[in-house]
Amino acid sequence: MLPWNRGVPMGRAVTTPPTSLPQQERIILPLPRGETPLVRVGDPVSRGQRVADGNGDPLPIYAPVSGTVAALDTMELAAGGSCLALILQNDGLDTAADPLELPDDEDALWDSGVRLPGGRPLAQAVTQAAPGLDTLILSAMDREPWHCTEDAALCLDADAVGAGLAFLNRLLHPRRTLLAVGAGQHQAAHAAAPLDCTVMTVPQRYPLSHPQLLAESLGRLPPGQPPQEGDVLVLPVSAVAAFGAALQGTPPIRQRVSVAWKRGHALIDAPMGAPLSAILEAAAAPDGPLLLGGPMTGSPLRHADGPLVPGITSLCVLPPRRHRNGTPCIRCGRCAAVCPMDRQPWLGIGHCLHCGACRYVCPAAGYTPSKEEVLL
Amino acid sequence: MNTAPYIHCGQSTALQMLDAAIALLPAAAGAVWFFGLRAAAMLLLAVAAAFATQFLWDRFTGRQELRTLTVLVTGLLSALLLPARAALWAAPLGAFLAVSVKVLTGGIGQNWWNPAALGRAALLPLLCPLALKDCQGTFLMAYLDGAMGEASTLLLLVGAAYLAMRHLLPWAVAVPYLCASFLTAAVLPHCDPLAVVCWGGTILGACFLSADPVTTPMGLTFRVLYGVFTGAVATVFSFYGWGMGGVVVATLAANTAFRAAETIAARLQNTAELEQV
Ligand code: SF4
Ligand code: SF4
């Protein structure tokens, strides 16, 4: 058994070569935030063409493939509700549009259409922190165990990260620019060496890659203060890489998705709008309950019929769980020992990151995992 | 799978208790080796009584505590804390009292007192009032010093090593306990500190009675203080002839004092935090 007081082991943050998803016939681009479509049904589109526009949070959307607009229809969202969606019929020719040209100011962030993992626009995070930024931290550490999208972004797209970083440095003038890598991410640390930033090594344990904890440990943020509102900005390298690629002419039309299950993981390079089921198939993932995000804080996904949208960088397939009721708290204190916020979870006071580390180690938890399910 | 996290370290209360019971096995085997079949019978009777008592209480209260396997540890300890020459019925009676008082004081997690220590202490008046040295051989408890479990320090240390290997040994209690025992013995007249620290009863108190997560304080400060207090008091009591009884009485006193202190501290902290918000 693993020493419980070491937090949750990160385990697999090692990049495997990504697999490209085979060409998809139909590409679905949802417009959930009220983006304005710029094309009509029947119009031809080329890869990289701007097909929907937005102002503020609805960000522009670019066509991931070339073909024609087959329909502009309402679709059900996996989270409930429905929205308009552009449906593209892929012609398989992969005709490229002119490279993207972005202005050399803050608008570039909005125009690029880049979203952080989770779906928040990159531009929003940056503009909120813009005045008087002290420390810019790029994190090449994955937020959750099992996944490796951040590691992959740095290992495979180091020059795009460099381009994005140069732009951000120009825009924000931070006093310090740091790059956080996990202690085990040797390849990423190597790839980061030429970048214009200081590489900081952080122990590779689960909640430590949380932006707030990185900001506290590297940015010397006073504890308990949310990072984005202070003078520390923590950005995942995958978003900076996507933005750097947009500056170099390629809008965010493809995304690497880490698919992980108990005994394996795969990195799939997929166009936006491809069905998640195709991504799971390409990853050769086993059947099982699906999670959006990582195993610690992910949210259940009822089905994989929906398309890949910006913000989805990781999927989990869980083993079937054996249910069992927990026991009363036996006051072992393990929860408090692993809590990164020095919280006493049984008192329920203090600031909580909702990282789940306390429940991960709790022997009285509401279930006993089957033996096969015990991590790694 | 309803809420995050969706993975778990695999530890459960039952596994933890099973580990604690495994750690007691060397001492139990030693007891059988030294004291023969009588010890084996006492161990079996105590464990059986503990299981039966818990089973009946579970039926009665509707709770499901049997599956947490705490009674396995309680049963084993109830027998090991008794001298081999105690009456055969003392072991199951101790286990019965231990489990019953645990259930009546709130059940696992809520109970303030270490069940095995409590069961043993409840037998003290039956076995030997005030347990003075000259009562040896006169009461039911013919052999006052020398609980079965304390017979071999080496075997106890093997069990403690197992606990440490499974990350279940409460270092923050055990080390201060041993230090306090040593220092107290050094202060007491005609008392060999080394002998006290090497006495099986000290190891039982420091590593096994304190390994019960429920009745040992949770915070580091309280744990250290708990170790110091229990170690010192247990040494004084055993020095004046209480033997194992001294250790259990010290443990129970510390249980009471520290649980009360913890509760008060938590209340205060809670109020302070609520006022801040
Ligand atoms: S109390 Fe909150 S911050 Fe602490 S370990 Fe639990 S979920 Fe994480
Ligand atoms: S909540 Fe769980 S981890 Fe925390 S003290 Fe209770 S049993 Fe231990």
Coordinates of N, CA and C and ligand atoms in Angstrom, one line a residue, chain A residues 328-336 345-346 358 361-365, chain B residues 218, ligand 2:
Chain A
P328 N -18.6 5.1 10.5 CA -18.4 6.4 11.0 C -17.0 6.9 11.0
C329 N -16.7 8.1 11.1 CA -15.4 8.7 11.2 C -14.7 8.0 12.4
I330 N -13.5 7.5 12.1 CA -12.7 6.9 13.3 C -11.7 7.8 13.8
R331 N -11.7 9.1 13.5 CA -10.9 10.1 14.0 C -9.4 9.7 13.8
C332 N -9.1 9.2 12.6 CA -7.7 8.8 12.4 C -6.8 10.0 12.1
G333 N -7.5 11.1 11.6 CA -6.7 12.4 11.3 C -6.0 12.4 10.0
R334 N -6.2 11.4 9.2 CA -5.5 11.3 7.9 C -6.0 12.5 7.0
C335 N -7.3 12.8 7.1 CA -7.8 13.9 6.2 C -7.1 15.2 6.5
A336 N -6.9 15.5 7.8 CA -6.3 16.7 8.1 C -4.8 16.7 7.7
P345 N -10.9 18.9 8.0 CA -12.2 18.6 7.3 C -13.3 18.3 8.3
W346 N -13.0 17.7 9.4 CA -14.2 17.3 10.3 C -14.8 18.5 10.9
C358 N -8.8 14.7 0.9 CA -9.2 14.2 2.2 C -10.1 12.9 2.1
V361 N -8.1 9.6 1.1 CA -7.3 8.9 2.1 C -8.2 8.4 3.2
C362 N -9.5 8.8 3.3 CA -10.3 8.5 4.4 C -10.7 7.0 4.5
P363 N -10.3 6.3 5.6 CA -10.7 4.9 5.6 C -12.2 4.7 5.9
A364 N -12.8 5.7 6.3 CA -14.3 5.5 6.6 C -15.1 6.0 5.4
A365 N -14.5 6.2 4.3 CA -15.2 6.8 3.1 C -16.4 5.9 2.8
Chain B
M218 N -6.3 13.7 17.7 CA -5.9 13.7 16.3 C -4.8 14.7 16.0
Ligands
SF4_2 S1 -13.0 11.9 8.2 FE1 -11.9 10.0 7.6 S2 -9.7 10.5 7.4 FE2 -10.7 12.1 8.6 S3 -10.4 11.5 10.7 FE3 -12.4 10.7 10.1 S4 -12.0 8.6 9.4 FE4 -10.0 9.7 9.4

